[in-house]
Short mmCIF file of C-alpha atoms in Angstrom, two decimals:
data_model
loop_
_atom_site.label_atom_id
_atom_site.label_comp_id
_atom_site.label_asym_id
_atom_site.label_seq_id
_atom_site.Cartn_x
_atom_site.Cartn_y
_atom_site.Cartn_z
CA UNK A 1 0.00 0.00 0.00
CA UNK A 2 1.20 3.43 -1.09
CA UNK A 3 1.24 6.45 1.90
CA UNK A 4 -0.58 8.65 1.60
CA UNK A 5 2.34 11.25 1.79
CA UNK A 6 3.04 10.22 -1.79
CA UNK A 7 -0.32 11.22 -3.22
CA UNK A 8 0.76 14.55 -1.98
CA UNK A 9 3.83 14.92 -2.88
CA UNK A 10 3.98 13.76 -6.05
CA UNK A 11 2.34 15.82 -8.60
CA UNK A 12 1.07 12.72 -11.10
CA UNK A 13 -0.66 14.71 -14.00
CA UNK A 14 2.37 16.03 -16.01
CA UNK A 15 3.67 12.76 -16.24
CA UNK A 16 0.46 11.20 -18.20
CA UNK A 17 -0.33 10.24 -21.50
CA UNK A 18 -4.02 10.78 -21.72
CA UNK A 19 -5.04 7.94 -23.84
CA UNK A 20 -7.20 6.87 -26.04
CA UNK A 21 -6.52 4.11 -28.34
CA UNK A 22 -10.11 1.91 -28.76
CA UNK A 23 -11.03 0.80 -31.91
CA UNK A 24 -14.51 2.42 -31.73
CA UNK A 25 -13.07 5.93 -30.93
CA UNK A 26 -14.83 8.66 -32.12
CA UNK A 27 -13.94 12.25 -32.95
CA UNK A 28 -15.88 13.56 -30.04
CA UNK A 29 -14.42 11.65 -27.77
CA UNK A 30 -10.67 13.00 -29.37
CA UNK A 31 -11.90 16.55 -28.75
CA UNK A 32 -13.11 15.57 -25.10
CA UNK A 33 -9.71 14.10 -24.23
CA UNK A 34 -7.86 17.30 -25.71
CA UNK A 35 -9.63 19.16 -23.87
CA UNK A 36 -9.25 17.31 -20.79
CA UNK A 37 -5.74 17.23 -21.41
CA UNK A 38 -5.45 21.10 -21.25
CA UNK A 39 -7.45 21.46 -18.54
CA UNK A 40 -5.60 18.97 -15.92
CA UNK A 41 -2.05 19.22 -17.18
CA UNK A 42 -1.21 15.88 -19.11
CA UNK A 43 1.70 15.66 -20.57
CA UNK A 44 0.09 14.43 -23.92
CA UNK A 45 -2.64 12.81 -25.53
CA UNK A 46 -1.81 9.87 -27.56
CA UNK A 47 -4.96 8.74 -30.08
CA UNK A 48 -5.14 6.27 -33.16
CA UNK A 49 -3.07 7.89 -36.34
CA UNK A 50 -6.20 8.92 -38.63
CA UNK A 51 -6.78 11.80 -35.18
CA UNK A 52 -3.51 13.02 -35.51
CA UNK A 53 -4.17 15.85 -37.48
CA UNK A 54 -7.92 16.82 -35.65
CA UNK A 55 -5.21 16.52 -32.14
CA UNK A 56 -2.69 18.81 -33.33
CA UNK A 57 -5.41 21.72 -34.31
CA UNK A 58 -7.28 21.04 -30.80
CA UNK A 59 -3.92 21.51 -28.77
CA UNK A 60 -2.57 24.12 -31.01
CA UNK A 61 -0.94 26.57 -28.84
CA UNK A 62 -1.42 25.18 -25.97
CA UNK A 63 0.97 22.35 -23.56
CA UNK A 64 -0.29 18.91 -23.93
CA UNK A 65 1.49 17.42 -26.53
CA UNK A 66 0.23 15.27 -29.60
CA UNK A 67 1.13 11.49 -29.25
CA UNK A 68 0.20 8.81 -32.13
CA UNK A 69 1.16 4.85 -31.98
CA UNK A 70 3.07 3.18 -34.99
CA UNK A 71 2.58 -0.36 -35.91
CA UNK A 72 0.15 -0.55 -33.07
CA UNK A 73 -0.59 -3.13 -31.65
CA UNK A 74 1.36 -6.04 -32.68
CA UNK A 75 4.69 -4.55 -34.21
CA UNK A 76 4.83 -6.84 -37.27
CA UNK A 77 4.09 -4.22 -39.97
CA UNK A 78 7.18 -4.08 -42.47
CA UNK A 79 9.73 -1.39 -41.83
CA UNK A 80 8.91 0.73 -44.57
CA UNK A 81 4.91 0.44 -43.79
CA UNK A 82 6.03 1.82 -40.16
CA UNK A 83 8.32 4.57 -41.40
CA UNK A 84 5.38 5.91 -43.54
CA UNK A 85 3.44 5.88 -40.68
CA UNK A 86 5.76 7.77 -38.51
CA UNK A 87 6.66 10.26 -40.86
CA UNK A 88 2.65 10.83 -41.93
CA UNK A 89 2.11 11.35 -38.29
CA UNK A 90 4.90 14.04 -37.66
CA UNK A 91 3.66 15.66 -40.94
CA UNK A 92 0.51 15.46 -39.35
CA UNK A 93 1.49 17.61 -36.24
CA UNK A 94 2.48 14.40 -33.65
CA UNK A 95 5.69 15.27 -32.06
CA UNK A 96 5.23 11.67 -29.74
CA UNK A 97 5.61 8.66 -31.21
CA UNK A 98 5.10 5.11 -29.84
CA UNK A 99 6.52 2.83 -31.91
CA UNK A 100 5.95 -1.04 -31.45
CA UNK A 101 9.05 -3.18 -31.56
CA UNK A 102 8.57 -5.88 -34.13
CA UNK A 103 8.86 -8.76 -31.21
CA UNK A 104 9.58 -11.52 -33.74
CA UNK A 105 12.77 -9.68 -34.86
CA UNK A 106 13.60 -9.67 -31.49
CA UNK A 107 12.99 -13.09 -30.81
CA UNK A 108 14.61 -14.35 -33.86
CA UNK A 109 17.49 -12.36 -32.95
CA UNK A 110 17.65 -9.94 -35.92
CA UNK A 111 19.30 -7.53 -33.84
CA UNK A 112 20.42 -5.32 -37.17
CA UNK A 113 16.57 -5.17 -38.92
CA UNK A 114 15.43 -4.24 -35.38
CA UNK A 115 18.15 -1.33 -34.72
CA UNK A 116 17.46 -0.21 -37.91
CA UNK A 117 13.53 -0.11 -38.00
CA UNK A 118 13.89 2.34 -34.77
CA UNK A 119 17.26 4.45 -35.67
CA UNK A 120 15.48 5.42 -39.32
CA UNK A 121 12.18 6.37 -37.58
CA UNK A 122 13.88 8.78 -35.04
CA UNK A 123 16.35 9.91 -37.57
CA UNK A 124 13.81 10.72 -40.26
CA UNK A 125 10.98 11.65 -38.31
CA UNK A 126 13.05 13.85 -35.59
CA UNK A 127 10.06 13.67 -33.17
CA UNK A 128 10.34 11.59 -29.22
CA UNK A 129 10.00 8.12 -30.09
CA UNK A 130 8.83 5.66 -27.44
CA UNK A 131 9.62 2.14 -28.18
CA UNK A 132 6.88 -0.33 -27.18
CA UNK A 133 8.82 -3.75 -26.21
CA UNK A 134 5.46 -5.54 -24.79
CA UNK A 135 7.39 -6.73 -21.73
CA UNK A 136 4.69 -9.73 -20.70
CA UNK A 137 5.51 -11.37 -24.23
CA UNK A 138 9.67 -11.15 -23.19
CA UNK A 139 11.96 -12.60 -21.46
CA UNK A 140 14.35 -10.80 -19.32
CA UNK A 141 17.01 -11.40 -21.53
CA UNK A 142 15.17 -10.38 -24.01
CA UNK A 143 14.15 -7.28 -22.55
CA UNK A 144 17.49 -6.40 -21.45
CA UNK A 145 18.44 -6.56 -25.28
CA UNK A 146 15.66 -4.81 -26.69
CA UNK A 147 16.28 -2.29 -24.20
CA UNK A 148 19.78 -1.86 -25.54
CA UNK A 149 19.34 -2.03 -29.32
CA UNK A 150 16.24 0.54 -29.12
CA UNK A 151 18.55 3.35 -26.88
CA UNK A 152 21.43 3.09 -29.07
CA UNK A 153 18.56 3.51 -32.01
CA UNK A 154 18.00 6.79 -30.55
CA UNK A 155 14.65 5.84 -28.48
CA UNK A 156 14.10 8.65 -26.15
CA UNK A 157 11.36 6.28 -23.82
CA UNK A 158 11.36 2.36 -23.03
CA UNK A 159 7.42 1.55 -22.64
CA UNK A 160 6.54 -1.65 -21.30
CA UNK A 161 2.87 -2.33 -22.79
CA UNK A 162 0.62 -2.15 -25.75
CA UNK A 163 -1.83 -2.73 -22.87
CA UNK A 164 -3.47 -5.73 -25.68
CA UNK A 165 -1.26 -8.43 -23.91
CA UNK A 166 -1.47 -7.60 -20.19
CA UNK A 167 0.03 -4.54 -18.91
CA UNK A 168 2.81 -2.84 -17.15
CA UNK A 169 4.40 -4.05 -13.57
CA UNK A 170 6.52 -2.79 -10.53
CA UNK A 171 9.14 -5.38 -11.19
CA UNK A 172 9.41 -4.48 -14.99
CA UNK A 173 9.82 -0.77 -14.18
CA UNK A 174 12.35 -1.34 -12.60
CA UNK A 175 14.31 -3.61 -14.53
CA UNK A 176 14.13 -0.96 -17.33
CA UNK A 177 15.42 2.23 -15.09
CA UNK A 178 18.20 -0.44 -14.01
CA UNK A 179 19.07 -1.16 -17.94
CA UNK A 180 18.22 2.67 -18.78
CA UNK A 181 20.29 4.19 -15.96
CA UNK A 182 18.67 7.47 -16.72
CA UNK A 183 19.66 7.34 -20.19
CA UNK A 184 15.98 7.38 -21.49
CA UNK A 185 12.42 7.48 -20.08
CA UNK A 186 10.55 5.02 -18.92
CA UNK A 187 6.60 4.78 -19.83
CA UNK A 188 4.25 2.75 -18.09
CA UNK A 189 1.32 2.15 -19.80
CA UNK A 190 -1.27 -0.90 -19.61
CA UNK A 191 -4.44 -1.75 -16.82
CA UNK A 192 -3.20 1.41 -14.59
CA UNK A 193 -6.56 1.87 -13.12
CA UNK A 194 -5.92 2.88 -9.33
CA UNK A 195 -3.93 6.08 -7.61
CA UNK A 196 -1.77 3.18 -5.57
CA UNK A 197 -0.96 1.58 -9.23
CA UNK A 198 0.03 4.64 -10.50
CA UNK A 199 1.78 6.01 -7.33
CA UNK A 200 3.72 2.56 -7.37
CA UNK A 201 4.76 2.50 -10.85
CA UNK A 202 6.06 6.34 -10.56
CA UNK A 203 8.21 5.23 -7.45
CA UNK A 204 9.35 2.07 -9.14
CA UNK A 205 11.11 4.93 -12.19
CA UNK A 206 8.58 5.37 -14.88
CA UNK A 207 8.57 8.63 -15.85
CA UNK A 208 5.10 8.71 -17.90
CA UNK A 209 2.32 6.58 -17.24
CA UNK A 210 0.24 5.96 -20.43
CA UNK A 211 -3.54 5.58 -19.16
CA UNK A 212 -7.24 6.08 -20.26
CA UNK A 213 -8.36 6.56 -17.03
CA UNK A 214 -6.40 9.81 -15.83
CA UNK A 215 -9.46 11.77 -14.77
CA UNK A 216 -9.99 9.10 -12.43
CA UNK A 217 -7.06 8.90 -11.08
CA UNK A 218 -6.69 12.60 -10.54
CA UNK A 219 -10.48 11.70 -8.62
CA UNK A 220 -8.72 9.38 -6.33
CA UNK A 221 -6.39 11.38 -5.77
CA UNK A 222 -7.54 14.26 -4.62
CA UNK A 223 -10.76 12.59 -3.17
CA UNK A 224 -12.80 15.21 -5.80
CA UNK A 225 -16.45 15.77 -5.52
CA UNK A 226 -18.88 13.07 -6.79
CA UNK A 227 -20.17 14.87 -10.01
CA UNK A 228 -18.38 18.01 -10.04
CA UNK A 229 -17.01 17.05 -13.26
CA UNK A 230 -18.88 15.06 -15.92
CA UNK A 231 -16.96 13.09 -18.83
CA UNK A 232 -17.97 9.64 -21.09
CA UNK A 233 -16.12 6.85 -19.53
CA UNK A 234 -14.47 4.25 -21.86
CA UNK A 235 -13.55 0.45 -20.76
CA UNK A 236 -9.71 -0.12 -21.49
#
């Protein structure tokens, strides 16, 4: 269990990525979690590629940032297809990019196609890419080398989850600030649905939590009002 201290002195809204990456997302619910993303402080939104461009105008001006997945959710798109995609998106106005690993690669130890799938999108794209390695699909060692090859490919985050195949843990965190020794982020994304999860996984060393539920979690946090702020809520 988390103190309570730590709900107080850690400041948990500038480290989310208000998300919202259902299949059946619609454009109003893009504009609600823009604007829910300027009003409590996220660090970023990150929505489906074809809302790119209807994100960027929303948060024009203002802090959130503009976050878009690549090769979502399963990583096995062909290099090209996810360069395309990455570069549409930054032409698009995302300057956030999670990119899934292609896990196969990884697993077939193609170390070379897999650092150079990553270096060319954050080389040609010139935008934060986060690196997906779906952590409950790896093993250690396996993390451990993904965790390599995507940093020396220029990945500015290590994300643990998709949030498709389970989602992210204590334990993992903290293997990847151990491998990352502060070199990168780490984003924790996948089933954070409590304060104490969230609380945990900051403490552990992620450094953005990636989350559909941050309105909630703000709620917990601060013990809010029942109704004093109404919003559509989506299932994970």
């Amino acid at each position: 269990m988390v103190a309570a201290a730590d709900y107080r002195e850690i400041d948990i809204a500038p480290l989310i990525d208000h998300t919202l990456l259902i299949p059946t997302a619609t454009p109003a619910q893009v504009e609600q979690w823009c604007m829910e993303a300027d009003r409590f402080g996220f660090a970023a939104v990150c929505i489906n590629p074809v809302y790119v461009r209807q994100a960027a105008e929303l948060l024009h001006g203002k802090k959130p940032k503009v976050c878009t997945v690549i090769g979502f959710p399963t990583g096995a798109t062909t290099a090209a297809v996810k360069l395309y995609e990455a570069q549409e998106a930054a032409d698009s106005g995302a300057t956030e990019l999670d990119v899934v690993i292609n896990l196969g690669w990884l697993k077939a130890e193609k170390t070379e196609a897999l650092h150079r799938e990553i270096a060319e999108i954050c080389e040609e794209t010139g935008q934060t890419v986060k690196v997906i390695l779906e952590t409950t699909l790896l093993t250690e060692a396996e993390k451990r080398l993904a965790a390599d090859i995507c940093m020396d490919a220029g990945a500015a985050f290590l994300k643990t989850s998709t949030g498709w195949n389970g989602g992210a843990t204590v334990a993992d965190v903290r293997l990847l600030k151990e491998i990352a020794k502060e070199r990168v982020g780490i984003k924790a994304s996948g089933g954070i649905r409590t304060i104490d999860q969230a609380i945990e996984l900051i403490l552990a060393g992620a450094t953005r939590l990636g989350t559909s539920r941050s309105v909630d979690l703000l709620r917990q946090r601060d013990n809010l009002e029942k109704g004093s702020y109404q919003r559509t809520v989506i299932s994970d």
